[in-house]
PDB file of C-alpha atoms in Angstrom:
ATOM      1  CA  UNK G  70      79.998 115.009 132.957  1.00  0.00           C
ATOM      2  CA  UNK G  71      81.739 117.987 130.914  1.00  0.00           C
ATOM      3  CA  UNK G  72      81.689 118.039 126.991  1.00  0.00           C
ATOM      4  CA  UNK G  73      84.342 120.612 125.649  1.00  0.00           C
ATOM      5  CA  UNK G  74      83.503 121.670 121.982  1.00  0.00           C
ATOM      6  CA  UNK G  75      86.170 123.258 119.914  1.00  0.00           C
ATOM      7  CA  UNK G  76      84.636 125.083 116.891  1.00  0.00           C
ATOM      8  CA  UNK G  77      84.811 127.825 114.503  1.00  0.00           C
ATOM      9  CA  UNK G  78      81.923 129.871 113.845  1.00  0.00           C
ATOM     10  CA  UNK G  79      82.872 130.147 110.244  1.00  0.00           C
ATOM     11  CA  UNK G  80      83.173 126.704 109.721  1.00  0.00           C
ATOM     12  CA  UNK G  81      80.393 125.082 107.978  1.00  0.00           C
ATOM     13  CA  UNK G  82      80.805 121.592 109.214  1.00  0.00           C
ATOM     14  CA  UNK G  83      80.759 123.016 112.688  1.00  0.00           C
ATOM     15  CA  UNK G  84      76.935 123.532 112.966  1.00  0.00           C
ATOM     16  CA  UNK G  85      76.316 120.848 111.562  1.00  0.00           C
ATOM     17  CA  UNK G  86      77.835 119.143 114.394  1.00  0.00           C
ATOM     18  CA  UNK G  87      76.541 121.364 116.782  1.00  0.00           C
ATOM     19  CA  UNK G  88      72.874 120.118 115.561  1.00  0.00           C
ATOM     20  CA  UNK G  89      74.076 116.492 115.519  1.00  0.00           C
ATOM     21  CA  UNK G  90      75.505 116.662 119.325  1.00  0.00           C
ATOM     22  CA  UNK G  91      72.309 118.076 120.430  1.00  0.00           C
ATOM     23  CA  UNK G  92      69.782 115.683 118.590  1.00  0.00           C
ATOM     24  CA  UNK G  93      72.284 112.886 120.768  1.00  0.00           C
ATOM     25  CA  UNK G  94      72.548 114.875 124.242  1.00  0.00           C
ATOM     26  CA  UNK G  95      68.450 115.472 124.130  1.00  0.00           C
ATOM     27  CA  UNK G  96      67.800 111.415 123.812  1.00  0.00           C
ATOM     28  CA  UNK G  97      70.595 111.491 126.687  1.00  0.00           C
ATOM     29  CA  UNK G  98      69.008 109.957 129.766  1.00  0.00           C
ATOM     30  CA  UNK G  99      71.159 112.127 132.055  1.00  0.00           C
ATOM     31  CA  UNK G 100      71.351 115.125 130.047  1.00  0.00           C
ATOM     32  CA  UNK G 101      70.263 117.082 133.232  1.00  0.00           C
ATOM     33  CA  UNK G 102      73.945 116.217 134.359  1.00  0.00           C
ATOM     34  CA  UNK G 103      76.186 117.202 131.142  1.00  0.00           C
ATOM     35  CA  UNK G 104      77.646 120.652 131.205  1.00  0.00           C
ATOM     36  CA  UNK G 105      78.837 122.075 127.612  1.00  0.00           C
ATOM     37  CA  UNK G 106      81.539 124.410 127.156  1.00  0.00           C
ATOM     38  CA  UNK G 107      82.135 125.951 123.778  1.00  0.00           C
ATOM     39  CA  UNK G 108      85.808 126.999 123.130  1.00  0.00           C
ATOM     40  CA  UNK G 109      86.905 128.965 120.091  1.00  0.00           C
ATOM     41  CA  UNK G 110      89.307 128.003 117.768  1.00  0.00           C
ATOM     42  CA  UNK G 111      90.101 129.332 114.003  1.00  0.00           C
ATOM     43  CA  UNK G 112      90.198 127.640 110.856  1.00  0.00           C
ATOM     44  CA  UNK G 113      91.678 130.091 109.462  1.00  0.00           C
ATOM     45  CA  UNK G 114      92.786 132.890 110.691  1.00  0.00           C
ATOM     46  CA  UNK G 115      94.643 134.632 107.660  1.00  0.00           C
ATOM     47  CA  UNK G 116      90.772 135.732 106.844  1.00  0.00           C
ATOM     48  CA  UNK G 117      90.507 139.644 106.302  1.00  0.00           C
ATOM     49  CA  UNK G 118      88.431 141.191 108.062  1.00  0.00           C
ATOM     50  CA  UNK G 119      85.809 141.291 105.178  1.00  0.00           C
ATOM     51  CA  UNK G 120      85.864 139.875 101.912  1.00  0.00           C
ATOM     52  CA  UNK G 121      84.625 141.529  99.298  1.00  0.00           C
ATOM     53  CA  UNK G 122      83.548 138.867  96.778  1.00  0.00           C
ATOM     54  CA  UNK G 123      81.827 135.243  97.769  1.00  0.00           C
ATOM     55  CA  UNK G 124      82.732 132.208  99.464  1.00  0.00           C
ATOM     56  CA  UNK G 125      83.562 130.730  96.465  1.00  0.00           C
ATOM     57  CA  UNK G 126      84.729 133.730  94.788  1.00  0.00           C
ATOM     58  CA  UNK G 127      87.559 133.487  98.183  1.00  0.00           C
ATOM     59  CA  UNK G 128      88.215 129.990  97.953  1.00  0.00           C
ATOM     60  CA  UNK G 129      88.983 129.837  94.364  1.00  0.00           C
ATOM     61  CA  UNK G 130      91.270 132.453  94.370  1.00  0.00           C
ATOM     62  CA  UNK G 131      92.749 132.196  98.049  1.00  0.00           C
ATOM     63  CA  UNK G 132      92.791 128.707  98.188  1.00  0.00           C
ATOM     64  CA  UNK G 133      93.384 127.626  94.556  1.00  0.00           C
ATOM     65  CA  UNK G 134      90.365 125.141  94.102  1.00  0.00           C
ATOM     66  CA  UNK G 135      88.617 125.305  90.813  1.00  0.00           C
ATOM     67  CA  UNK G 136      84.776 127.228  91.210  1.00  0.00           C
ATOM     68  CA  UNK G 137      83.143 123.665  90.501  1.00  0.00           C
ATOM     69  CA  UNK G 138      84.933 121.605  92.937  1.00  0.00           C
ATOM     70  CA  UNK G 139      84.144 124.696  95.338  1.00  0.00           C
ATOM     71  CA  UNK G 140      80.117 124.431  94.156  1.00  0.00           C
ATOM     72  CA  UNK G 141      80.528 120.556  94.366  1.00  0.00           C
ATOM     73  CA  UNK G 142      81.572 120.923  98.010  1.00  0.00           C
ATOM     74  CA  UNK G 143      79.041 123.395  98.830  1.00  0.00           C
ATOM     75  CA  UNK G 144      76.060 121.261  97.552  1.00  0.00           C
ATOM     76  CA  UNK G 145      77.164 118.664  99.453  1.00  0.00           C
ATOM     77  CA  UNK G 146      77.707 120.692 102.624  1.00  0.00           C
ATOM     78  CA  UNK G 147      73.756 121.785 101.956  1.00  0.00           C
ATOM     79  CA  UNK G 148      72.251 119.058 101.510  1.00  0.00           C
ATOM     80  CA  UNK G 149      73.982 117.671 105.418  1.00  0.00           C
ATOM     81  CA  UNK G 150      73.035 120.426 106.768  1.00  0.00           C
ATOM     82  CA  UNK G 151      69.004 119.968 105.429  1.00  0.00           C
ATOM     83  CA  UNK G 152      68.941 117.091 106.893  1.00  0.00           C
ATOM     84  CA  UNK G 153      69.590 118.312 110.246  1.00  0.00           C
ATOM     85  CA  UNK G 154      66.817 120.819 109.518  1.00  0.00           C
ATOM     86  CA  UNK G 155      69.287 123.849 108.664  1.00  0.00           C
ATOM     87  CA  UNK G 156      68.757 125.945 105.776  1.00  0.00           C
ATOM     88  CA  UNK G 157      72.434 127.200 104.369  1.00  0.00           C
ATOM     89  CA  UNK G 158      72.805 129.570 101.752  1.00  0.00           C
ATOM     90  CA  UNK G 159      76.622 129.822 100.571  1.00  0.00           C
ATOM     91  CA  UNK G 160      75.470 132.537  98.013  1.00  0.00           C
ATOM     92  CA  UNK G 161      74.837 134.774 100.643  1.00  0.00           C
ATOM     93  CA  UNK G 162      77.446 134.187 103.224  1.00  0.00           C
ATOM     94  CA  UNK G 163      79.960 137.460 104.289  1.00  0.00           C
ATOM     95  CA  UNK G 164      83.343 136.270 104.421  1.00  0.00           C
ATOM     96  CA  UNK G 165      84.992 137.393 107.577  1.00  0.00           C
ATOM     97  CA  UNK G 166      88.022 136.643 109.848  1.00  0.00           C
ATOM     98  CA  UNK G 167      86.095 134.967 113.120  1.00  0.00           C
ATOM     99  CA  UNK G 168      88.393 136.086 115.923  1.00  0.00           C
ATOM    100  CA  UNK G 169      86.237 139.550 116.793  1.00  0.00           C
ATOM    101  CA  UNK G 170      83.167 137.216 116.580  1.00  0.00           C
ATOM    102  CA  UNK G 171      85.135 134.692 119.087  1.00  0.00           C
ATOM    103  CA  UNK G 172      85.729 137.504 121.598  1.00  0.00           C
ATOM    104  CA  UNK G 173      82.225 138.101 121.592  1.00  0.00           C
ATOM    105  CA  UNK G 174      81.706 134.647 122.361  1.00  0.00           C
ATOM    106  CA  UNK G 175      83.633 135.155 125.412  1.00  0.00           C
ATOM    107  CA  UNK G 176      81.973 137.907 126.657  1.00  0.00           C
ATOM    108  CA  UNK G 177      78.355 136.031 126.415  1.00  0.00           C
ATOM    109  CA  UNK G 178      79.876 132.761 128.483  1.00  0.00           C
ATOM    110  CA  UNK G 179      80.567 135.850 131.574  1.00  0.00           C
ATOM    111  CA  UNK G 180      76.366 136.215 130.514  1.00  0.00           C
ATOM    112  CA  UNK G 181      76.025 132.969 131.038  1.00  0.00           C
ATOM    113  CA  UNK G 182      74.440 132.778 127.725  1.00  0.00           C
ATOM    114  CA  UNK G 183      77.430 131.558 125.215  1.00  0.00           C
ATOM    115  CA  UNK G 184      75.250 128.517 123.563  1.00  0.00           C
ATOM    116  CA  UNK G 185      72.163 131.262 122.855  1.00  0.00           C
ATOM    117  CA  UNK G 186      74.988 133.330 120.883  1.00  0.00           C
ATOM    118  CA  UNK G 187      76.673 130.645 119.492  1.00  0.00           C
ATOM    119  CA  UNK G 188      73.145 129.643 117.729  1.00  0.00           C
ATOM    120  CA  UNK G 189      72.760 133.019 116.762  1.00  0.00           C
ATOM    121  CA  UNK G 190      75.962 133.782 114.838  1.00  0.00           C
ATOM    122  CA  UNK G 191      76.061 130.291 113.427  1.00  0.00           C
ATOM    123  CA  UNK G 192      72.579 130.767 112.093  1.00  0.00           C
ATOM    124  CA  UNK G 193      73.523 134.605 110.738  1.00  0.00           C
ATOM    125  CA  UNK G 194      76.598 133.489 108.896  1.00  0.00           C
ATOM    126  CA  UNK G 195      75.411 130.434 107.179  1.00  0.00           C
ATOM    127  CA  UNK G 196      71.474 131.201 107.192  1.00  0.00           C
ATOM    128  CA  UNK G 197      70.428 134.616 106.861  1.00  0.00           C
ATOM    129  CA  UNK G 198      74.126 136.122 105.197  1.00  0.00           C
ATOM    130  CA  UNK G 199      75.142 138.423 108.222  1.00  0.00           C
ATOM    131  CA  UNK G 200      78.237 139.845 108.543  1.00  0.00           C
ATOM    132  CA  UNK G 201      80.269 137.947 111.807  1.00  0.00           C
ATOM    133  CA  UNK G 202      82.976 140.459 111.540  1.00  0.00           C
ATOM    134  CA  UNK G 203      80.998 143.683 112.086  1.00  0.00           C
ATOM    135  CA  UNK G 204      80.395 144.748 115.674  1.00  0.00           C
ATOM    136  CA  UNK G 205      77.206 146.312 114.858  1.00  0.00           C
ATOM    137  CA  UNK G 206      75.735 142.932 114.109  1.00  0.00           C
ATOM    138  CA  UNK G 207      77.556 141.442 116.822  1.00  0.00           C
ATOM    139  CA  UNK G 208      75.799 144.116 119.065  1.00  0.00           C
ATOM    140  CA  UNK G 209      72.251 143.199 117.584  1.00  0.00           C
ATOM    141  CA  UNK G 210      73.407 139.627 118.304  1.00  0.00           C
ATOM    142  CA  UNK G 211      74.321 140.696 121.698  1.00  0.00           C
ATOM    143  CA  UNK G 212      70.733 142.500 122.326  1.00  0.00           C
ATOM    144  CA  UNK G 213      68.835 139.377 121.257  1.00  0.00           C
ATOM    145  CA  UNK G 214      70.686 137.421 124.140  1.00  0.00           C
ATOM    146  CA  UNK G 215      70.255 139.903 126.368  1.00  0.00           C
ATOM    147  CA  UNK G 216      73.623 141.655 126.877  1.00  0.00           C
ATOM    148  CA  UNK G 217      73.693 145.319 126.815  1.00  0.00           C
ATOM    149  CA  UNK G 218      74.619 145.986 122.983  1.00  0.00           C
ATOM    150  CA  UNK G 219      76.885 149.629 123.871  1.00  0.00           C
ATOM    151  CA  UNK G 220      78.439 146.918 126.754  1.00  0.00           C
ATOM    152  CA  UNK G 221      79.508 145.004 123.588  1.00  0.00           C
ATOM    153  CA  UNK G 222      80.644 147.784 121.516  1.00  0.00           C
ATOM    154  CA  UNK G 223      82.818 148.656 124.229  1.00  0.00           C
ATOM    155  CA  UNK G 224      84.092 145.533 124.707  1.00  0.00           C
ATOM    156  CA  UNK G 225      84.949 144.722 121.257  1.00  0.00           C
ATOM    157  CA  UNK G 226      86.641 147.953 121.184  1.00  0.00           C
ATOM    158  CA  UNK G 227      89.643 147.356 123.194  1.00  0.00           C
ATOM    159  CA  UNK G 228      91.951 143.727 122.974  1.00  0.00           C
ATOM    160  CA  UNK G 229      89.340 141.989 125.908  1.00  0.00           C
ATOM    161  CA  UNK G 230      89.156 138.539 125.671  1.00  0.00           C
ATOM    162  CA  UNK G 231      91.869 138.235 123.268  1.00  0.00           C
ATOM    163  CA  UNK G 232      93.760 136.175 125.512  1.00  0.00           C
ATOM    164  CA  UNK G 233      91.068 133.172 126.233  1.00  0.00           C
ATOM    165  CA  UNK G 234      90.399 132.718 122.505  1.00  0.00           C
ATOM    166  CA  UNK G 235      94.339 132.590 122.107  1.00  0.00           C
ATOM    167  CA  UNK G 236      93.828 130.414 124.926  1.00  0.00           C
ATOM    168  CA  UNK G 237      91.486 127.610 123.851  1.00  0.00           C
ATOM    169  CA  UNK G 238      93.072 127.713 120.366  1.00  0.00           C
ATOM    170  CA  UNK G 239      96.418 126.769 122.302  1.00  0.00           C
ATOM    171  CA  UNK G 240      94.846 124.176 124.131  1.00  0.00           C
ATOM    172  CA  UNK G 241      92.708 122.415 121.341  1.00  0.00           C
ATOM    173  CA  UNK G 242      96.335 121.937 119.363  1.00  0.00           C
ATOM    174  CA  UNK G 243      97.768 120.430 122.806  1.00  0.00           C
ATOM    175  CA  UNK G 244      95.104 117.947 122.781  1.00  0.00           C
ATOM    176  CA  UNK G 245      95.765 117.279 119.328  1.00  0.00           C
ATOM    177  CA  UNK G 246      92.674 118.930 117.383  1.00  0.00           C
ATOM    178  CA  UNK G 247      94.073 119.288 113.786  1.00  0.00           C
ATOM    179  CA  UNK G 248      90.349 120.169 112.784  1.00  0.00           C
ATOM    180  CA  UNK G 249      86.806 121.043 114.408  1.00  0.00           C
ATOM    181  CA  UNK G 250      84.571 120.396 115.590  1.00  0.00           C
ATOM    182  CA  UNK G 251      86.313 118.853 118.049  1.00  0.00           C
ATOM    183  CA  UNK G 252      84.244 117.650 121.117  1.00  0.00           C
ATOM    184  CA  UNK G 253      86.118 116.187 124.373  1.00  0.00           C
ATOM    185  CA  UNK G 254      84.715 114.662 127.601  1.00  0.00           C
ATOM    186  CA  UNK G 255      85.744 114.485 130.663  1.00  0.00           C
ATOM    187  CA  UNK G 256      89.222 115.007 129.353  1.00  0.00           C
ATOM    188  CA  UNK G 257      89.341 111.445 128.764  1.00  0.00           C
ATOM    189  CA  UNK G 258      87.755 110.690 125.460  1.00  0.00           C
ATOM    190  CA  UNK G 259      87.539 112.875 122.046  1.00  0.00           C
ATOM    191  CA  UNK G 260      85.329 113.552 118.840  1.00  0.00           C
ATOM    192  CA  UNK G 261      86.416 114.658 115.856  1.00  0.00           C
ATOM    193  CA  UNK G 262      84.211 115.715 113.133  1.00  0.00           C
ATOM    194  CA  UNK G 263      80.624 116.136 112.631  1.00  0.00           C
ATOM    195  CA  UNK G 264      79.757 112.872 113.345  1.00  0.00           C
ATOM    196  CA  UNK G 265      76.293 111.471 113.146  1.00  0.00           C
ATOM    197  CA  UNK G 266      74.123 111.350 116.033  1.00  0.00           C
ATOM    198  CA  UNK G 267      74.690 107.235 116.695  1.00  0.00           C
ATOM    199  CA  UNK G 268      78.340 107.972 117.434  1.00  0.00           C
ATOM    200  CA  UNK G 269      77.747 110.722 119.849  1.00  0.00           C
ATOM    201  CA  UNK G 270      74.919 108.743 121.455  1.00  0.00           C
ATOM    202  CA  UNK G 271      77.428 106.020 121.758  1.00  0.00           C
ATOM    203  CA  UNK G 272      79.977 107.890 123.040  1.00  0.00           C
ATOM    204  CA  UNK G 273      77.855 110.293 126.023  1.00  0.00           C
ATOM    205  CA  UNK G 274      76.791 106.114 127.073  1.00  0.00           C
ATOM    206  CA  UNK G 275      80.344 105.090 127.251  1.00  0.00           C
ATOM    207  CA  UNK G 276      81.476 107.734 129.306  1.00  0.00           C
ATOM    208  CA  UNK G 277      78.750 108.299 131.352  1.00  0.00           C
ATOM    209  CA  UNK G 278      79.227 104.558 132.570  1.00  0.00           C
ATOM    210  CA  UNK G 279      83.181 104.871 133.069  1.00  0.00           C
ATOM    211  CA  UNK G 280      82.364 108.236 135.027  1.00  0.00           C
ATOM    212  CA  UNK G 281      80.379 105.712 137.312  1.00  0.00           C
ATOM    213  CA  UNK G 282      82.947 103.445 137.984  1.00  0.00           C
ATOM    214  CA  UNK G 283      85.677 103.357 140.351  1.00  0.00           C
ATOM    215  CA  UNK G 284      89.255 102.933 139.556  1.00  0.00           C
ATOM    216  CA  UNK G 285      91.300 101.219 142.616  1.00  0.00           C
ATOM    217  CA  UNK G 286      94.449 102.793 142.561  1.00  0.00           C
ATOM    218  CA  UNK G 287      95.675 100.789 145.428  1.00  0.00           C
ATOM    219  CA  UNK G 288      94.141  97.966 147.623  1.00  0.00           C
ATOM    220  CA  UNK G 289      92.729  94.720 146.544  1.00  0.00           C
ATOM    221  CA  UNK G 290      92.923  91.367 147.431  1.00  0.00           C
ATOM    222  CA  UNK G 291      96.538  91.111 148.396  1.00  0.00           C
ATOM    223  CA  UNK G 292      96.091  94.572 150.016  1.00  0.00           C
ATOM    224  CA  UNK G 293      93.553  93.076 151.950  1.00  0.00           C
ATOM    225  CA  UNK G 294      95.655  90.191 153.889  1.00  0.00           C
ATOM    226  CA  UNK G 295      98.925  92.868 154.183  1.00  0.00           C
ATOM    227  CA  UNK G 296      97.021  95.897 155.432  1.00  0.00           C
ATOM    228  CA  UNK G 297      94.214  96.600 157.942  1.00  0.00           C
ATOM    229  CA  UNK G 298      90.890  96.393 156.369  1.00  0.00           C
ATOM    230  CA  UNK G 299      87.432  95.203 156.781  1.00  0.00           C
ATOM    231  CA  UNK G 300      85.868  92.911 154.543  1.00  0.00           C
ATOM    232  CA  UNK G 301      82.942  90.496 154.277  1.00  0.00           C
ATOM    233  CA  UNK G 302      84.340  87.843 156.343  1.00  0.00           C
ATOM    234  CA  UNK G 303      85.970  90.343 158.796  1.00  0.00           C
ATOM    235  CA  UNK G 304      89.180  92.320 159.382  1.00  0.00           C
ATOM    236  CA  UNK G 305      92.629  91.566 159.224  1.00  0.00           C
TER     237      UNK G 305
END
């Protein structure tokens, strides 16, 4: 079974949800047999490259909402993301457009190592205040996982990998993701939100026991008595 998750590093419902999924796919009884695939998409990518003043500083002024509603939000936000054991600190957060960060991303799924990353910058932006938008951090991020940091430099110094972000956020607003995270499996059902571990739980059961059934596209009983076939009391 595949699970696609659309998400934005800068979004701070996203690891949330990322911490949710996981507490579900671990109680998973055939978690052996789920591959995940992280895909990028942006919230919002009219972010500068680096925002002077805070997160609520920027969405005050960019966004119009008054500094309590913002503080409101973000104490909310907080106190979700305890309970899932996650310490966020809006105070300290860099605001940064996410698309270099996203390219990096990228280049740790040819690694093979795209969920370590995606743990790392997740943490650093909402955790520990790091700046997703600087390549020098992306390159200490990049060392931790164990990709050659110059490699990454390099990388993130030309337009590589620009086309499969472009990509995935393309294909997340063909499947009709108007928000993330967005999780889909098998192509067949989807998940919007951060939803709480029961609905993912529910979900990985459902579609792990459609996965196991078999659709008849043609055949049957009246198939049976037209056409040649074999069946319990013998063959036509």
């Amino acid at each position: 079974m595949k699970i696609e998750i659309w998400s934005d590093i800068a979004c701070r419902w996203c690891y949330i949800g990322k911490r949710r999924f996981e507490t579900a796919l671990d109680g998973f009884a055939h978690k052996d047999d789920v591959e995940v695939e992280w895909r990028s998409y942006q919230l919002d990518p009219s972010l500068p490259d680096h925002y002077a003043g805070t997160e609520t500083e920027y969405l005050s002024q960019a966004k119009g909402m008054p500094a309590d509603q913002v503080r409101q939000m973000f104490d909310h936000v907080t106190a979700q993301a305890t309970g899932e054991g996650l310490n966020y600190d809006f105070d300290s957060i860099v605001v940064a457009n996410s698309f270099t960060a996203h390219r990096f991303l990228h280049l740790a799924k040819s690694h093979g190592v795209m969920n370590q990353a995606k743990e790392a910058l997740l943490s650093g932006h909402f955790e520990k205040g790091r700046n997703i938008g600087d390549v020098n951090y992306l390159a200490e991020v990049a060392h931790t996982v164990g990709i050659d940091a110059e490699e990454t430099r390099r990388v993130l110094s030309t337009d590589e990998h620009t086309a499969e972000v472009k990509s995935d956020i393309a294909e997340a607003q063909t499947l009709g993701a108007n928000g993330v995270p967005f999780f889909v499996i098998d192509r067949k059902y989807g998940i919007s939100g951060a939803q709480p571990p029961e609905t993912f739980t529910q979900a990985l059961e459902t579609a792990w026991g459609e996965s196991q059934k078999l659709t008849v596209l043609a055949g049957g009983d009246e198939a049976f008595r037209e056409g040649a076939a074999c069946g319990p009391e013998g063959c036509s």
